[in-house]
mmCIF file of C-alpha atoms and ligand atoms in Angstrom:
data_model
loop_
_atom_site.group_PDB
_atom_site.id
_atom_site.type_symbol
_atom_site.label_atom_id
_atom_site.label_comp_id
_atom_site.label_asym_id
_atom_site.label_seq_id
_atom_site.Cartn_x
_atom_site.Cartn_y
_atom_site.Cartn_z
ATOM 1 C CA UNK A 1 4.181 61.428 -26.774
ATOM 2 C CA UNK A 2 6.738 59.136 -28.378
ATOM 3 C CA UNK A 3 6.073 56.409 -30.909
ATOM 4 C CA UNK A 4 6.243 53.585 -28.351
ATOM 5 C CA UNK A 5 3.635 55.204 -26.127
ATOM 6 C CA UNK A 6 1.330 55.736 -29.095
ATOM 7 C CA UNK A 7 1.676 52.125 -30.181
ATOM 8 C CA UNK A 8 0.662 50.953 -26.725
ATOM 9 C CA UNK A 9 -2.373 53.190 -26.416
ATOM 10 C CA UNK A 10 -5.125 51.284 -28.160
ATOM 11 C CA UNK A 11 -3.878 47.767 -27.548
ATOM 12 C CA UNK A 12 -3.173 48.370 -23.875
ATOM 13 C CA UNK A 13 -6.638 49.762 -23.397
ATOM 14 C CA UNK A 14 -8.135 46.748 -25.153
ATOM 15 C CA UNK A 15 -6.165 44.393 -22.916
ATOM 16 C CA UNK A 16 -7.688 46.163 -19.934
ATOM 17 C CA UNK A 17 -11.280 46.251 -21.171
ATOM 18 C CA UNK A 18 -13.627 47.441 -23.888
ATOM 19 C CA UNK A 19 -12.948 50.454 -26.088
ATOM 20 C CA UNK A 20 -15.872 52.376 -27.591
ATOM 21 C CA UNK A 21 -15.554 54.102 -30.938
ATOM 22 C CA UNK A 22 -18.353 56.419 -32.051
ATOM 23 C CA UNK A 23 -18.922 56.465 -35.787
ATOM 24 C CA UNK A 24 -21.762 57.406 -38.120
ATOM 25 C CA UNK A 25 -20.865 61.040 -38.803
ATOM 26 C CA UNK A 26 -22.062 60.921 -42.424
ATOM 27 C CA UNK A 27 -25.591 59.921 -41.466
ATOM 28 C CA UNK A 28 -25.722 62.269 -38.502
ATOM 29 C CA UNK A 29 -24.682 65.334 -40.497
ATOM 30 C CA UNK A 30 -27.015 64.336 -43.324
ATOM 31 C CA UNK A 31 -29.907 64.254 -40.852
ATOM 32 C CA UNK A 32 -28.862 67.627 -39.468
ATOM 33 C CA UNK A 33 -28.797 69.169 -42.951
ATOM 34 C CA UNK A 34 -25.075 69.705 -43.481
ATOM 35 C CA UNK A 35 -24.225 66.882 -45.871
ATOM 36 C CA UNK A 36 -25.854 65.410 -48.953
ATOM 37 C CA UNK A 37 -27.129 61.853 -49.161
ATOM 38 C CA UNK A 38 -26.053 60.263 -52.405
ATOM 39 C CA UNK A 39 -22.464 61.422 -52.792
ATOM 40 C CA UNK A 40 -21.992 61.350 -48.998
ATOM 41 C CA UNK A 41 -18.801 63.406 -49.068
ATOM 42 C CA UNK A 42 -17.700 65.009 -45.759
ATOM 43 C CA UNK A 43 -17.383 68.520 -47.217
ATOM 44 C CA UNK A 44 -18.574 69.844 -43.865
ATOM 45 C CA UNK A 45 -15.001 69.461 -42.613
ATOM 46 C CA UNK A 46 -14.086 72.489 -44.750
ATOM 47 C CA UNK A 47 -17.427 74.274 -44.700
ATOM 48 C CA UNK A 48 -18.278 74.018 -40.991
ATOM 49 C CA UNK A 49 -15.238 72.770 -39.075
ATOM 50 C CA UNK A 50 -16.688 73.990 -35.779
ATOM 51 C CA UNK A 51 -19.606 71.573 -36.147
ATOM 52 C CA UNK A 52 -17.244 68.671 -36.755
ATOM 53 C CA UNK A 53 -15.293 69.549 -33.639
ATOM 54 C CA UNK A 54 -18.559 69.866 -31.727
ATOM 55 C CA UNK A 55 -19.851 66.456 -32.803
ATOM 56 C CA UNK A 56 -16.574 64.843 -31.758
ATOM 57 C CA UNK A 57 -16.990 66.463 -28.351
ATOM 58 C CA UNK A 58 -20.616 65.290 -28.153
ATOM 59 C CA UNK A 59 -19.645 61.685 -28.773
ATOM 60 C CA UNK A 60 -16.802 61.813 -26.237
ATOM 61 C CA UNK A 61 -19.289 63.348 -23.782
ATOM 62 C CA UNK A 62 -21.540 60.360 -24.533
ATOM 63 C CA UNK A 63 -18.774 57.841 -23.854
ATOM 64 C CA UNK A 64 -16.595 57.355 -26.934
ATOM 65 C CA UNK A 65 -12.983 56.457 -26.175
ATOM 66 C CA UNK A 66 -11.892 57.231 -29.718
ATOM 67 C CA UNK A 67 -12.113 60.346 -31.857
ATOM 68 C CA UNK A 68 -12.091 59.172 -35.429
ATOM 69 C CA UNK A 69 -11.103 61.760 -38.015
ATOM 70 C CA UNK A 70 -14.038 62.468 -40.292
ATOM 71 C CA UNK A 71 -12.433 61.402 -43.557
ATOM 72 C CA UNK A 72 -14.900 58.643 -44.375
ATOM 73 C CA UNK A 73 -15.492 59.035 -48.135
ATOM 74 C CA UNK A 74 -13.021 61.908 -48.010
ATOM 75 C CA UNK A 75 -10.747 60.169 -50.487
ATOM 76 C CA UNK A 76 -9.700 61.056 -54.041
ATOM 77 C CA UNK A 77 -12.398 59.006 -55.779
ATOM 78 C CA UNK A 78 -15.288 60.595 -53.889
ATOM 79 C CA UNK A 79 -13.961 64.142 -54.155
ATOM 80 C CA UNK A 80 -13.514 63.643 -57.885
ATOM 81 C CA UNK A 81 -17.205 62.705 -58.169
ATOM 82 C CA UNK A 82 -18.262 66.017 -56.597
ATOM 83 C CA UNK A 83 -15.676 67.953 -58.620
ATOM 84 C CA UNK A 84 -13.558 68.886 -55.612
ATOM 85 C CA UNK A 85 -10.452 66.785 -55.984
ATOM 86 C CA UNK A 86 -8.359 69.894 -55.344
ATOM 87 C CA UNK A 87 -9.733 69.993 -51.789
ATOM 88 C CA UNK A 88 -8.592 66.471 -50.962
ATOM 89 C CA UNK A 89 -5.506 67.356 -48.955
ATOM 90 C CA UNK A 90 -6.947 70.289 -46.971
ATOM 91 C CA UNK A 91 -10.039 68.221 -46.147
ATOM 92 C CA UNK A 92 -7.979 65.322 -44.854
ATOM 93 C CA UNK A 93 -5.497 67.454 -42.953
ATOM 94 C CA UNK A 94 -8.240 69.554 -41.340
ATOM 95 C CA UNK A 95 -10.296 66.483 -40.343
ATOM 96 C CA UNK A 96 -7.227 64.925 -38.749
ATOM 97 C CA UNK A 97 -6.285 68.113 -36.918
ATOM 98 C CA UNK A 98 -9.815 68.559 -35.551
ATOM 99 C CA UNK A 99 -10.021 64.954 -34.329
ATOM 100 C CA UNK A 100 -6.558 65.075 -32.829
ATOM 101 C CA UNK A 101 -7.301 68.340 -31.003
ATOM 102 C CA UNK A 102 -10.411 66.897 -29.352
ATOM 103 C CA UNK A 103 -8.682 63.619 -28.503
ATOM 104 C CA UNK A 104 -5.708 65.343 -26.864
ATOM 105 C CA UNK A 105 -7.976 67.606 -24.840
ATOM 106 C CA UNK A 106 -10.198 64.783 -23.647
ATOM 107 C CA UNK A 107 -7.656 62.010 -23.095
ATOM 108 C CA UNK A 108 -9.195 59.828 -25.774
ATOM 109 C CA UNK A 109 -7.488 58.126 -28.698
ATOM 110 C CA UNK A 110 -7.066 59.859 -32.049
ATOM 111 C CA UNK A 111 -7.738 57.629 -35.028
ATOM 112 C CA UNK A 112 -7.105 58.139 -38.716
ATOM 113 C CA UNK A 113 -9.468 56.532 -41.187
ATOM 114 C CA UNK A 114 -9.252 54.712 -44.478
ATOM 115 C CA UNK A 115 -12.361 53.271 -46.084
ATOM 116 C CA UNK A 116 -13.748 51.502 -49.104
ATOM 117 C CA UNK A 117 -12.867 53.466 -52.217
ATOM 118 C CA UNK A 118 -15.518 51.999 -54.533
ATOM 119 C CA UNK A 119 -12.711 52.258 -57.078
ATOM 120 C CA UNK A 120 -11.214 48.892 -56.302
ATOM 121 C CA UNK A 121 -11.291 46.062 -58.767
ATOM 122 C CA UNK A 122 -9.021 43.035 -58.426
ATOM 123 C CA UNK A 123 -6.759 43.768 -61.345
ATOM 124 C CA UNK A 124 -3.428 45.525 -61.662
ATOM 125 C CA UNK A 125 -4.943 48.929 -62.339
ATOM 126 C CA UNK A 126 -7.427 48.674 -59.452
ATOM 127 C CA UNK A 127 -4.772 47.608 -56.986
ATOM 128 C CA UNK A 128 -2.396 50.401 -57.950
ATOM 129 C CA UNK A 129 -5.155 52.991 -57.864
ATOM 130 C CA UNK A 130 -6.348 52.277 -54.331
ATOM 131 C CA UNK A 131 -2.823 51.803 -53.006
ATOM 132 C CA UNK A 132 -1.938 55.298 -54.184
ATOM 133 C CA UNK A 133 -5.106 56.668 -52.557
ATOM 134 C CA UNK A 134 -4.304 54.980 -49.247
ATOM 135 C CA UNK A 135 -0.673 56.049 -49.354
ATOM 136 C CA UNK A 136 -1.475 59.726 -49.622
ATOM 137 C CA UNK A 137 -4.050 59.501 -46.825
ATOM 138 C CA UNK A 138 -1.736 57.581 -44.506
ATOM 139 C CA UNK A 139 0.995 60.148 -45.086
ATOM 140 C CA UNK A 140 -1.361 62.824 -43.742
ATOM 141 C CA UNK A 141 -2.389 60.548 -40.855
ATOM 142 C CA UNK A 142 1.264 60.121 -39.868
ATOM 143 C CA UNK A 143 1.869 63.871 -40.114
ATOM 144 C CA UNK A 144 -1.080 64.472 -37.775
ATOM 145 C CA UNK A 145 0.382 62.114 -35.147
ATOM 146 C CA UNK A 146 -2.691 59.893 -34.868
ATOM 147 C CA UNK A 147 -2.599 56.987 -32.409
ATOM 148 C CA UNK A 148 -3.875 54.338 -34.773
ATOM 149 C CA UNK A 149 -5.683 53.844 -38.067
ATOM 150 C CA UNK A 150 -9.141 52.443 -38.704
ATOM 151 C CA UNK A 151 -9.492 50.712 -42.074
ATOM 152 C CA UNK A 152 -13.211 50.127 -42.482
ATOM 153 C CA UNK A 153 -16.213 49.078 -44.534
ATOM 154 C CA UNK A 154 -14.302 46.962 -47.009
ATOM 155 C CA UNK A 155 -16.363 44.388 -48.868
ATOM 156 C CA UNK A 156 -13.370 43.382 -50.983
ATOM 157 C CA UNK A 157 -10.949 41.546 -48.705
ATOM 158 C CA UNK A 158 -8.085 42.449 -50.986
ATOM 159 C CA UNK A 159 -8.827 46.151 -50.710
ATOM 160 C CA UNK A 160 -8.623 45.798 -46.916
ATOM 161 C CA UNK A 161 -5.356 43.957 -47.312
ATOM 162 C CA UNK A 162 -3.853 46.795 -49.357
ATOM 163 C CA UNK A 163 -5.026 49.333 -46.756
ATOM 164 C CA UNK A 164 -3.499 47.208 -44.007
ATOM 165 C CA UNK A 165 -0.203 46.962 -45.838
ATOM 166 C CA UNK A 166 0.011 50.741 -46.190
ATOM 167 C CA UNK A 167 -0.866 51.244 -42.517
ATOM 168 C CA UNK A 168 1.749 48.712 -41.449
ATOM 169 C CA UNK A 169 4.414 50.397 -43.517
ATOM 170 C CA UNK A 170 3.706 53.527 -41.484
ATOM 171 C CA UNK A 171 4.124 51.419 -38.317
ATOM 172 C CA UNK A 172 0.774 52.416 -36.870
ATOM 173 C CA UNK A 173 -1.627 50.064 -35.058
ATOM 174 C CA UNK A 174 -4.627 49.044 -37.148
ATOM 175 C CA UNK A 175 -8.289 48.229 -36.655
ATOM 176 C CA UNK A 176 -9.496 46.487 -39.816
ATOM 177 C CA UNK A 177 -13.212 45.920 -40.269
ATOM 178 C CA UNK A 178 -15.049 44.314 -43.153
ATOM 179 C CA UNK A 179 -18.533 45.133 -44.457
ATOM 180 C CA UNK A 180 -20.751 42.107 -44.934
ATOM 181 C CA UNK A 181 -23.730 42.673 -47.202
ATOM 182 C CA UNK A 182 -26.727 40.380 -47.793
ATOM 183 C CA UNK A 183 -24.588 37.310 -48.522
ATOM 184 C CA UNK A 184 -22.567 36.467 -45.391
ATOM 185 C CA UNK A 185 -19.222 36.742 -47.126
ATOM 186 C CA UNK A 186 -16.686 39.169 -48.579
ATOM 187 C CA UNK A 187 -16.580 39.713 -52.343
ATOM 188 C CA UNK A 188 -13.969 36.995 -52.694
ATOM 189 C CA UNK A 189 -16.528 34.510 -51.350
ATOM 190 C CA UNK A 190 -14.925 33.870 -47.955
ATOM 191 C CA UNK A 191 -16.918 33.844 -44.749
ATOM 192 C CA UNK A 192 -16.161 36.746 -42.378
ATOM 193 C CA UNK A 193 -14.260 34.523 -39.947
ATOM 194 C CA UNK A 194 -11.998 33.240 -42.724
ATOM 195 C CA UNK A 195 -11.365 36.753 -44.053
ATOM 196 C CA UNK A 196 -10.678 38.157 -40.570
ATOM 197 C CA UNK A 197 -8.270 35.334 -39.858
ATOM 198 C CA UNK A 198 -6.385 36.249 -43.024
ATOM 199 C CA UNK A 199 -6.254 39.897 -41.919
ATOM 200 C CA UNK A 200 -4.837 38.848 -38.580
ATOM 201 C CA UNK A 201 -2.231 36.700 -40.310
ATOM 202 C CA UNK A 202 -1.341 39.724 -42.440
ATOM 203 C CA UNK A 203 -0.584 41.711 -39.283
ATOM 204 C CA UNK A 204 -3.812 43.519 -38.354
ATOM 205 C CA UNK A 205 -3.946 44.375 -34.650
ATOM 206 C CA UNK A 206 -7.738 44.301 -34.367
ATOM 207 C CA UNK A 207 -10.104 42.665 -36.867
ATOM 208 C CA UNK A 208 -13.879 42.552 -37.187
ATOM 209 C CA UNK A 209 -16.973 43.868 -38.917
ATOM 210 C CA UNK A 210 -18.599 47.272 -39.291
ATOM 211 C CA UNK A 211 -21.572 48.922 -40.981
ATOM 212 C CA UNK A 212 -24.243 47.382 -43.272
ATOM 213 C CA UNK A 213 -25.738 44.943 -40.751
ATOM 214 C CA UNK A 214 -27.708 45.715 -37.610
ATOM 215 C CA UNK A 215 -26.979 44.138 -34.210
ATOM 216 C CA UNK A 216 -29.157 41.055 -34.800
ATOM 217 C CA UNK A 217 -27.528 40.026 -38.076
ATOM 218 C CA UNK A 218 -24.004 41.099 -37.204
ATOM 219 C CA UNK A 219 -23.695 39.319 -33.862
ATOM 220 C CA UNK A 220 -23.797 35.723 -35.171
ATOM 221 C CA UNK A 221 -21.053 36.540 -37.678
ATOM 222 C CA UNK A 222 -18.892 38.302 -35.110
ATOM 223 C CA UNK A 223 -19.074 35.274 -32.820
ATOM 224 C CA UNK A 224 -17.577 33.195 -35.641
ATOM 225 C CA UNK A 225 -14.856 35.822 -36.067
ATOM 226 C CA UNK A 226 -14.094 35.764 -32.347
ATOM 227 C CA UNK A 227 -13.660 31.994 -32.470
ATOM 228 C CA UNK A 228 -11.360 32.177 -35.499
ATOM 229 C CA UNK A 229 -8.791 34.759 -34.377
ATOM 230 C CA UNK A 230 -6.458 35.381 -31.453
ATOM 231 C CA UNK A 231 -6.321 39.185 -31.644
ATOM 232 C CA UNK A 232 -8.904 41.651 -30.358
ATOM 233 C CA UNK A 233 -12.195 41.785 -32.252
ATOM 234 C CA UNK A 234 -14.212 44.821 -33.386
ATOM 235 C CA UNK A 235 -17.992 45.002 -33.870
ATOM 236 C CA UNK A 236 -19.716 48.167 -35.082
ATOM 237 C CA UNK A 237 -23.197 47.456 -36.491
ATOM 238 C CA UNK A 238 -25.605 50.022 -37.872
ATOM 239 C CA UNK A 239 -28.409 50.814 -35.396
ATOM 240 C CA UNK A 240 -31.184 49.320 -37.489
ATOM 241 C CA UNK A 241 -33.368 46.275 -36.941
ATOM 242 C CA UNK A 242 -32.108 44.033 -39.705
ATOM 243 C CA UNK A 243 -33.487 40.502 -39.880
ATOM 244 C CA UNK A 244 -32.504 37.136 -41.280
ATOM 245 C CA UNK A 245 -34.707 37.831 -44.315
ATOM 246 C CA UNK A 246 -33.361 41.372 -44.730
ATOM 247 C CA UNK A 247 -29.914 41.185 -43.132
ATOM 248 C CA UNK A 248 -28.456 44.489 -44.381
ATOM 249 C CA UNK A 249 -29.747 48.041 -44.076
ATOM 250 C CA UNK A 250 -29.811 48.328 -47.848
ATOM 251 C CA UNK A 251 -32.173 45.346 -48.058
ATOM 252 C CA UNK A 252 -34.746 46.599 -45.520
ATOM 253 C CA UNK A 253 -38.258 47.226 -46.841
ATOM 254 C CA UNK A 254 -41.623 48.078 -45.345
ATOM 255 C CA UNK A 255 -45.124 48.044 -46.772
ATOM 256 C CA UNK A 256 -46.628 51.373 -47.622
ATOM 257 C CA UNK A 257 -43.331 53.129 -48.228
ATOM 258 C CA UNK A 258 -44.475 54.294 -51.681
ATOM 259 C CA UNK A 259 -43.713 57.905 -50.812
ATOM 260 C CA UNK A 260 -39.988 57.146 -50.677
ATOM 261 C CA UNK A 261 -38.174 58.037 -53.903
ATOM 262 C CA UNK A 262 -37.102 54.743 -55.434
ATOM 263 C CA UNK A 263 -39.164 52.823 -52.868
ATOM 264 C CA UNK A 264 -36.077 51.808 -50.879
ATOM 265 C CA UNK A 265 -35.785 52.981 -47.257
ATOM 266 C CA UNK A 266 -31.960 53.066 -47.481
ATOM 267 C CA UNK A 267 -30.448 55.506 -46.813
ATOM 268 C CA UNK A 268 -32.862 58.356 -46.060
ATOM 269 C CA UNK A 269 -35.985 56.606 -44.730
ATOM 270 C CA UNK A 270 -34.611 54.042 -42.318
ATOM 271 C CA UNK A 271 -36.178 55.804 -39.320
ATOM 272 C CA UNK A 272 -38.817 53.134 -38.540
ATOM 273 C CA UNK A 273 -36.089 50.521 -38.211
ATOM 274 C CA UNK A 274 -33.942 52.494 -35.779
ATOM 275 C CA UNK A 275 -32.835 50.595 -32.690
ATOM 276 C CA UNK A 276 -33.732 52.254 -29.447
ATOM 277 C CA UNK A 277 -31.036 52.941 -26.872
ATOM 278 C CA UNK A 278 -31.893 49.811 -24.873
ATOM 279 C CA UNK A 279 -31.393 47.579 -27.890
ATOM 280 C CA UNK A 280 -27.953 49.093 -28.390
ATOM 281 C CA UNK A 281 -27.202 48.543 -24.706
ATOM 282 C CA UNK A 282 -28.248 44.937 -25.137
ATOM 283 C CA UNK A 283 -25.959 44.612 -28.139
ATOM 284 C CA UNK A 284 -23.018 45.961 -26.126
ATOM 285 C CA UNK A 285 -23.614 43.431 -23.360
ATOM 286 C CA UNK A 286 -23.944 40.533 -25.782
ATOM 287 C CA UNK A 287 -20.883 41.599 -27.742
ATOM 288 C CA UNK A 288 -18.825 41.880 -24.580
ATOM 289 C CA UNK A 289 -20.014 38.450 -23.434
ATOM 290 C CA UNK A 290 -18.984 37.101 -26.834
ATOM 291 C CA UNK A 291 -15.452 38.401 -26.285
ATOM 292 C CA UNK A 292 -15.640 41.591 -28.349
ATOM 293 C CA UNK A 293 -13.555 44.413 -26.880
ATOM 294 C CA UNK A 294 -13.665 47.128 -29.551
ATOM 295 C CA UNK A 295 -17.212 48.246 -30.248
ATOM 296 C CA UNK A 296 -19.323 51.081 -31.532
ATOM 297 C CA UNK A 297 -22.239 51.958 -33.742
ATOM 298 C CA UNK A 298 -21.843 52.912 -37.405
ATOM 299 C CA UNK A 299 -24.142 54.806 -39.825
ATOM 300 C CA UNK A 300 -27.252 55.959 -37.979
ATOM 301 C CA UNK A 301 -25.521 56.272 -34.625
ATOM 302 C CA UNK A 302 -26.709 58.988 -32.283
ATOM 303 C CA UNK A 303 -25.116 60.238 -29.082
ATOM 304 C CA UNK A 304 -27.852 58.482 -27.084
ATOM 305 C CA UNK A 305 -26.777 55.170 -28.643
ATOM 306 C CA UNK A 306 -23.158 55.737 -27.666
ATOM 307 C CA UNK A 307 -24.149 56.672 -24.122
ATOM 308 C CA UNK A 308 -26.299 53.571 -23.839
ATOM 309 C CA UNK A 309 -23.402 51.428 -25.022
ATOM 310 C CA UNK A 310 -21.093 53.015 -22.444
ATOM 311 C CA UNK A 311 -23.620 52.501 -19.654
ATOM 312 C CA UNK A 312 -24.162 48.872 -20.644
ATOM 313 C CA UNK A 313 -20.428 48.424 -20.136
ATOM 314 C CA UNK A 314 -20.762 49.793 -16.602
ATOM 315 C CA UNK A 315 -19.557 53.317 -17.279
ATOM 316 C CA UNK A 316 -20.958 56.721 -16.448
ATOM 317 C CA UNK A 317 -19.780 59.150 -19.130
ATOM 318 C CA UNK A 318 -20.556 62.870 -18.541
ATOM 319 C CA UNK A 319 -23.795 62.484 -20.532
ATOM 320 C CA UNK A 320 -25.052 59.960 -17.966
ATOM 321 C CA UNK A 321 -25.873 62.937 -15.757
ATOM 322 C CA UNK A 322 -28.923 63.291 -17.978
ATOM 323 C CA UNK A 323 -29.856 59.654 -18.415
ATOM 324 C CA UNK A 324 -33.543 59.036 -17.920
ATOM 325 C CA UNK A 325 -35.005 59.210 -14.431
ATOM 326 C CA UNK A 326 -38.701 58.588 -14.908
ATOM 327 C CA UNK A 327 -39.386 58.883 -11.182
ATOM 328 C CA UNK A 328 -39.418 62.640 -11.844
ATOM 329 C CA UNK A 329 -41.894 62.482 -14.710
ATOM 330 C CA UNK A 330 -45.041 64.540 -14.211
ATOM 331 C CA UNK A 331 -47.446 61.702 -14.925
ATOM 332 C CA UNK A 332 -45.411 58.515 -14.759
ATOM 333 C CA UNK A 333 -43.148 59.362 -11.826
ATOM 334 C CA UNK A 334 -43.401 58.223 -8.222
ATOM 335 C CA UNK A 335 -41.580 61.186 -6.712
ATOM 336 C CA UNK A 336 -43.191 62.362 -3.470
ATOM 337 C CA UNK A 337 -43.389 65.963 -4.676
ATOM 338 C CA UNK A 338 -45.459 65.125 -7.713
ATOM 339 C CA UNK A 339 -49.118 65.929 -7.587
ATOM 340 C CA UNK A 340 -51.485 63.046 -7.021
ATOM 341 C CA UNK A 341 -53.913 64.264 -9.690
ATOM 342 C CA UNK A 342 -51.126 64.094 -12.289
ATOM 343 C CA UNK A 343 -50.193 60.567 -11.219
ATOM 344 C CA UNK A 344 -53.789 59.514 -11.600
ATOM 345 C CA UNK A 345 -53.707 60.905 -15.151
ATOM 346 C CA UNK A 346 -51.074 58.251 -16.006
ATOM 347 C CA UNK A 347 -53.788 55.612 -16.139
ATOM 348 C CA UNK A 348 -55.377 57.510 -19.028
ATOM 349 C CA UNK A 349 -52.209 57.867 -21.138
HETATM 350 ZN ZN1 ZN B 401 -21.493 52.754 -41.642
#
């Protein structure tokens, strides 16, 4: 595949229709017991590479058009915190190779990933530090022959801008998404539509929002973004029922959650807020109607969410073979072969 073909891949697909990108690997592996909440470092890439490859395949099976390399929080700052800075390069290179392998085999797009460093501060030292971190990661992304780069979860606009600049120097297409916390603005104080417009002007191919907010509190902001830019727009909420009063998943609370260490449901006790598959399907439909073409679900995503999103967009990924058919249910079904006494039992459920 030559450079020109790669450059066309994502943008051509977006011109033709929606593109789904499954995310949320950190939360999913944490739930499965292979990754620690707190540091949230994707050490599993080195410890259990087969599981990473498997989860990529599961999400493609469920309808993802993109295989995103699992390097979220796999940057120098995070690895330093867990005392494994020396594993930075092998972790990144392995994650990229695994994602690329699955993408090539399944005809999906291979994406590299840059994310918030939590090391950024808008001064000379902060700028230089994150630029160096992004440069080394993009070098590995280029070596791996990825189709495009996702720069995500930036709450500092300027950090996103530095990531974008590094991606553009490598001449790779970019999807740049900002993280909007409780206040509906980036750290610089600009509304998401203003910040996304600036990213577009700086040369981003796709702009939008990811993580932090659930469908209900992300959608209004993404509609403003759609109205403010000419390029394709990305929307990847977390699958949690955030509200106007508690618009981010960090701000969610519920009475009687005293058993949770620290008393805050984020990030390990968000279960009662989880969107069901139909709510995610509804989000996909509303996002598409609003003009969003690049969509997915971030932290908390499960394969059933991705499948539901794909089906809401009119697709039947391989996993749709097992989508619910309640006509076959022992008690609730209306299938002719089911026993009448079981059907009668349904009234007692
Ligand atoms: Zn996320």
